[in-house]
Amino acid sequence: MVIKMKLQWITNSEQETKQLAGRIGQLAQAGDVLLLEGDLGAGKTTFTKGLAEGLGIDRTVNSPTFTIIKEYIGRIPLYHMDVYRVQDEFEDLGFDEYFHGPGITVVEWAHLIQEQLPKEYALIKITREDDQQRKIVYEAFGERYEQLGKELNNHEDISH
């Protein structure tokens, strides 16, 4: 699949990272799949917390490292996956049902289950620039995610 769009932001605090993710949460639609990549401590879970806020989720969001999948109920459901500990990429954990379900799916360490991923998604790479600053790169794979990127790009309270 070819990247249809690539956007980049620099955030200077956890709050700014959460605000950017919150905007994505506000724009999210059922069936959206967001793949989060970044080193340990880069801010993947912080990003997901902001996304959850944008979806109107009140519960505390934390990494599902040991449970692999956590579900949260908001405007639309949020399925938060951390596949770092998945031993077998082809283990049947029902990923497909989530990817094509009624919610938005966020997958941390998605490259570890590459063969099970849907054909279209948004890849969000988070790089730690320093203690507070993060570089966030959004890559759209598919028309839906290109449209989401355009909506994000047009939002005035998000700096590039």
PDB file of C-alpha atoms in Angstrom:
ATOM      1  CA  MET A   1       0.000   0.000   0.000  1.00  0.00           C
ATOM      2  CA  VAL A   2       1.228   3.455  -0.887  1.00  0.00           C
ATOM      3  CA  ILE A   3       1.255   6.340   1.595  1.00  0.00           C
ATOM      4  CA  LYS A   4      -1.467   8.734   0.452  1.00  0.00           C
ATOM      5  CA  MET A   5      -0.560  11.554   2.815  1.00  0.00           C
ATOM      6  CA  LYS A   6       2.087  12.397   5.392  1.00  0.00           C
ATOM      7  CA  LEU A   7       1.751  15.083   8.078  1.00  0.00           C
ATOM      8  CA  GLN A   8       4.053  16.040  10.924  1.00  0.00           C
ATOM      9  CA  TRP A   9       3.642  17.921  14.204  1.00  0.00           C
ATOM     10  CA  ILE A  10       5.923  18.841  17.076  1.00  0.00           C
ATOM     11  CA  THR A  11       4.302  18.854  20.515  1.00  0.00           C
ATOM     12  CA  ASN A  12       6.034  20.490  23.446  1.00  0.00           C
ATOM     13  CA  SER A  13       4.216  18.844  26.339  1.00  0.00           C
ATOM     14  CA  GLU A  14       2.128  15.845  27.291  1.00  0.00           C
ATOM     15  CA  GLN A  15      -0.909  18.136  27.163  1.00  0.00           C
ATOM     16  CA  GLU A  16      -0.190  19.177  23.558  1.00  0.00           C
ATOM     17  CA  THR A  17       0.215  15.522  22.548  1.00  0.00           C
ATOM     18  CA  LYS A  18      -3.114  14.716  24.191  1.00  0.00           C
ATOM     19  CA  GLN A  19      -4.782  17.696  22.472  1.00  0.00           C
ATOM     20  CA  LEU A  20      -3.647  16.519  19.041  1.00  0.00           C
ATOM     21  CA  ALA A  21      -4.846  12.989  19.783  1.00  0.00           C
ATOM     22  CA  GLY A  22      -8.092  14.383  21.207  1.00  0.00           C
ATOM     23  CA  ARG A  23      -8.798  16.105  17.907  1.00  0.00           C
ATOM     24  CA  ILE A  24      -8.343  12.772  16.137  1.00  0.00           C
ATOM     25  CA  GLY A  25     -10.762  11.248  18.661  1.00  0.00           C
ATOM     26  CA  GLN A  26     -13.330  13.919  17.812  1.00  0.00           C
ATOM     27  CA  LEU A  27     -12.975  13.138  14.086  1.00  0.00           C
ATOM     28  CA  ALA A  28     -12.824   9.349  14.454  1.00  0.00           C
ATOM     29  CA  GLN A  29     -15.401   7.083  12.912  1.00  0.00           C
ATOM     30  CA  ALA A  30     -16.403   3.499  13.631  1.00  0.00           C
ATOM     31  CA  GLY A  31     -13.999   1.144  11.897  1.00  0.00           C
ATOM     32  CA  ASP A  32     -10.992   3.483  12.044  1.00  0.00           C
ATOM     33  CA  VAL A  33      -7.654   1.780  12.725  1.00  0.00           C
ATOM     34  CA  LEU A  34      -4.713   3.757  14.100  1.00  0.00           C
ATOM     35  CA  LEU A  35      -1.311   2.131  14.404  1.00  0.00           C
ATOM     36  CA  LEU A  36       1.047   3.674  16.966  1.00  0.00           C
ATOM     37  CA  GLU A  37       4.772   3.170  16.682  1.00  0.00           C
ATOM     38  CA  GLY A  38       7.483   4.577  18.913  1.00  0.00           C
ATOM     39  CA  ASP A  39      10.102   3.509  21.415  1.00  0.00           C
ATOM     40  CA  LEU A  40       9.255   2.733  25.036  1.00  0.00           C
ATOM     41  CA  GLY A  41       8.365   6.017  26.713  1.00  0.00           C
ATOM     42  CA  ALA A  42       7.755   7.852  23.427  1.00  0.00           C
ATOM     43  CA  GLY A  43       4.163   8.688  24.352  1.00  0.00           C
ATOM     44  CA  LYS A  44       1.969   6.047  22.721  1.00  0.00           C
ATOM     45  CA  THR A  45      -0.200   5.614  25.817  1.00  0.00           C
ATOM     46  CA  THR A  46      -0.324   9.385  26.407  1.00  0.00           C
ATOM     47  CA  PHE A  47      -1.516   9.752  22.820  1.00  0.00           C
ATOM     48  CA  THR A  48      -4.187   7.096  23.423  1.00  0.00           C
ATOM     49  CA  LYS A  49      -5.346   8.903  26.587  1.00  0.00           C
ATOM     50  CA  GLY A  50      -5.893  12.051  24.523  1.00  0.00           C
ATOM     51  CA  LEU A  51      -7.703  10.064  21.855  1.00  0.00           C
ATOM     52  CA  ALA A  52      -9.982   8.612  24.551  1.00  0.00           C
ATOM     53  CA  GLU A  53     -10.755  12.116  25.839  1.00  0.00           C
ATOM     54  CA  GLY A  54     -11.717  13.127  22.296  1.00  0.00           C
ATOM     55  CA  LEU A  55     -14.079  10.152  22.203  1.00  0.00           C
ATOM     56  CA  GLY A  56     -15.689  11.247  25.476  1.00  0.00           C
ATOM     57  CA  ILE A  57     -14.278   8.364  27.512  1.00  0.00           C
ATOM     58  CA  ASP A  58     -14.191   9.095  31.252  1.00  0.00           C
ATOM     59  CA  ARG A  59     -12.332   5.991  32.443  1.00  0.00           C
ATOM     60  CA  THR A  60      -8.617   6.016  33.135  1.00  0.00           C
ATOM     61  CA  VAL A  61      -6.754   4.726  30.102  1.00  0.00           C
ATOM     62  CA  ASN A  62      -3.545   2.798  30.649  1.00  0.00           C
ATOM     63  CA  SER A  63      -1.428   0.477  28.574  1.00  0.00           C
ATOM     64  CA  PRO A  64      -2.867  -3.005  28.006  1.00  0.00           C
ATOM     65  CA  THR A  65       0.653  -4.475  27.978  1.00  0.00           C
ATOM     66  CA  PHE A  66      -0.278  -7.635  29.879  1.00  0.00           C
ATOM     67  CA  THR A  67      -3.906  -7.989  28.789  1.00  0.00           C
ATOM     68  CA  ILE A  68      -3.167  -7.138  25.129  1.00  0.00           C
ATOM     69  CA  ILE A  69      -6.615  -5.564  24.524  1.00  0.00           C
ATOM     70  CA  LYS A  70      -8.666  -3.131  26.617  1.00  0.00           C
ATOM     71  CA  GLU A  71     -12.067  -1.797  25.640  1.00  0.00           C
ATOM     72  CA  TYR A  72     -13.483   1.582  26.590  1.00  0.00           C
ATOM     73  CA  ILE A  73     -16.949   2.987  25.918  1.00  0.00           C
ATOM     74  CA  GLY A  74     -17.324   6.535  24.602  1.00  0.00           C
ATOM     75  CA  ARG A  75     -19.022   8.222  21.649  1.00  0.00           C
ATOM     76  CA  ILE A  76     -17.842   5.127  19.831  1.00  0.00           C
ATOM     77  CA  PRO A  77     -15.964   2.257  21.493  1.00  0.00           C
ATOM     78  CA  LEU A  78     -12.182   2.395  21.745  1.00  0.00           C
ATOM     79  CA  TYR A  79     -10.238  -0.850  21.417  1.00  0.00           C
ATOM     80  CA  HIS A  80      -6.726  -0.257  22.738  1.00  0.00           C
ATOM     81  CA  MET A  81      -4.231  -2.978  21.878  1.00  0.00           C
ATOM     82  CA  ASP A  82      -0.623  -3.384  22.922  1.00  0.00           C
ATOM     83  CA  VAL A  83       0.783  -6.319  20.978  1.00  0.00           C
ATOM     84  CA  TYR A  84       4.336  -5.989  22.313  1.00  0.00           C
ATOM     85  CA  ARG A  85       4.041  -9.307  24.165  1.00  0.00           C
ATOM     86  CA  VAL A  86       2.286 -11.286  21.420  1.00  0.00           C
ATOM     87  CA  GLN A  87       4.545 -14.286  20.854  1.00  0.00           C
ATOM     88  CA  ASP A  88       3.053 -15.519  17.584  1.00  0.00           C
ATOM     89  CA  GLU A  89       2.062 -12.972  14.936  1.00  0.00           C
ATOM     90  CA  PHE A  90      -0.580 -15.393  13.689  1.00  0.00           C
ATOM     91  CA  GLU A  91      -2.098 -16.190  17.093  1.00  0.00           C
ATOM     92  CA  ASP A  92      -5.871 -15.871  16.768  1.00  0.00           C
ATOM     93  CA  LEU A  93      -6.789 -13.140  19.240  1.00  0.00           C
ATOM     94  CA  GLY A  94      -9.733 -11.884  17.196  1.00  0.00           C
ATOM     95  CA  PHE A  95      -7.937  -8.835  15.816  1.00  0.00           C
ATOM     96  CA  ASP A  96     -10.027  -8.873  12.642  1.00  0.00           C
ATOM     97  CA  GLU A  97     -13.263  -8.563  14.640  1.00  0.00           C
ATOM     98  CA  TYR A  98     -11.919  -5.406  16.263  1.00  0.00           C
ATOM     99  CA  PHE A  99     -10.561  -3.927  13.021  1.00  0.00           C
ATOM    100  CA  HIS A 100     -13.946  -4.300  11.357  1.00  0.00           C
ATOM    101  CA  GLY A 101     -16.044  -3.685  14.461  1.00  0.00           C
ATOM    102  CA  PRO A 102     -18.159  -0.756  15.643  1.00  0.00           C
ATOM    103  CA  GLY A 103     -15.305   1.152  17.297  1.00  0.00           C
ATOM    104  CA  ILE A 104     -11.917   2.709  16.698  1.00  0.00           C
ATOM    105  CA  THR A 105      -8.910   0.430  17.125  1.00  0.00           C
ATOM    106  CA  VAL A 106      -5.542   1.677  18.346  1.00  0.00           C
ATOM    107  CA  VAL A 107      -2.631  -0.772  18.074  1.00  0.00           C
ATOM    108  CA  GLU A 108       0.680  -0.125  19.813  1.00  0.00           C
ATOM    109  CA  TRP A 109       3.676  -1.995  18.327  1.00  0.00           C
ATOM    110  CA  ALA A 110       1.549  -2.871  15.274  1.00  0.00           C
ATOM    111  CA  HIS A 111       4.543  -3.959  13.177  1.00  0.00           C
ATOM    112  CA  LEU A 112       4.610  -7.135  15.313  1.00  0.00           C
ATOM    113  CA  ILE A 113       1.295  -8.293  13.778  1.00  0.00           C
ATOM    114  CA  GLN A 114       1.869  -6.859  10.292  1.00  0.00           C
ATOM    115  CA  GLU A 115       0.223  -9.774   8.487  1.00  0.00           C
ATOM    116  CA  GLN A 116      -3.020  -9.399  10.459  1.00  0.00           C
ATOM    117  CA  LEU A 117      -3.458  -5.670   9.880  1.00  0.00           C
ATOM    118  CA  PRO A 118      -6.156  -4.307   7.575  1.00  0.00           C
ATOM    119  CA  LYS A 119      -5.148  -2.905   4.199  1.00  0.00           C
ATOM    120  CA  GLU A 120      -6.072   0.678   5.144  1.00  0.00           C
ATOM    121  CA  TYR A 121      -5.101   2.536   8.328  1.00  0.00           C
ATOM    122  CA  ALA A 122      -3.320   5.559   9.743  1.00  0.00           C
ATOM    123  CA  LEU A 123       0.215   5.013  10.979  1.00  0.00           C
ATOM    124  CA  ILE A 124       1.239   7.422  13.734  1.00  0.00           C
ATOM    125  CA  LYS A 125       4.926   7.464  14.613  1.00  0.00           C
ATOM    126  CA  ILE A 126       5.888   9.168  17.859  1.00  0.00           C
ATOM    127  CA  THR A 127       9.506  10.114  18.431  1.00  0.00           C
ATOM    128  CA  ARG A 128      10.847  11.472  21.693  1.00  0.00           C
ATOM    129  CA  GLU A 129      12.847  14.614  20.882  1.00  0.00           C
ATOM    130  CA  ASP A 130      13.559  15.467  24.547  1.00  0.00           C
ATOM    131  CA  ASP A 131      11.832  15.082  27.939  1.00  0.00           C
ATOM    132  CA  GLN A 132       8.713  16.954  26.796  1.00  0.00           C
ATOM    133  CA  GLN A 133       8.937  17.427  23.034  1.00  0.00           C
ATOM    134  CA  ARG A 134       7.588  14.809  20.647  1.00  0.00           C
ATOM    135  CA  LYS A 135       7.613  14.571  16.865  1.00  0.00           C
ATOM    136  CA  ILE A 136       4.386  13.006  15.636  1.00  0.00           C
ATOM    137  CA  VAL A 137       4.213  11.812  12.048  1.00  0.00           C
ATOM    138  CA  TYR A 138       0.848  10.817  10.561  1.00  0.00           C
ATOM    139  CA  GLU A 139       0.847   8.613   7.462  1.00  0.00           C
ATOM    140  CA  ALA A 140      -2.430   7.834   5.702  1.00  0.00           C
ATOM    141  CA  PHE A 141      -2.851   4.491   3.984  1.00  0.00           C
ATOM    142  CA  GLY A 142      -6.206   4.644   2.215  1.00  0.00           C
ATOM    143  CA  GLU A 143      -8.806   7.253   1.315  1.00  0.00           C
ATOM    144  CA  ARG A 144     -10.524   7.330   4.719  1.00  0.00           C
ATOM    145  CA  TYR A 145      -7.237   8.179   6.433  1.00  0.00           C
ATOM    146  CA  GLU A 146      -6.293  10.735   3.804  1.00  0.00           C
ATOM    147  CA  GLN A 147      -9.619  12.459   4.533  1.00  0.00           C
ATOM    148  CA  LEU A 148      -8.947  12.278   8.283  1.00  0.00           C
ATOM    149  CA  GLY A 149      -5.532  13.824   7.673  1.00  0.00           C
ATOM    150  CA  LYS A 150      -7.079  16.663   5.664  1.00  0.00           C
ATOM    151  CA  GLU A 151      -9.533  17.352   8.484  1.00  0.00           C
ATOM    152  CA  LEU A 152      -6.668  17.399  10.996  1.00  0.00           C
ATOM    153  CA  ASN A 153      -4.535  19.588   8.762  1.00  0.00           C
ATOM    154  CA  ASN A 154      -7.349  22.145   8.463  1.00  0.00           C
ATOM    155  CA  HIS A 155      -7.839  22.493  12.213  1.00  0.00           C
ATOM    156  CA  GLU A 156      -6.542  25.841  13.422  1.00  0.00           C
ATOM    157  CA  ASP A 157      -5.542  24.829  16.969  1.00  0.00           C
ATOM    158  CA  ILE A 158      -3.052  22.205  15.795  1.00  0.00           C
ATOM    159  CA  SER A 159       0.386  23.544  14.927  1.00  0.00           C
ATOM    160  CA  HIS A 160       2.693  21.852  12.424  1.00  0.00           C
TER     161      HIS A 160
END
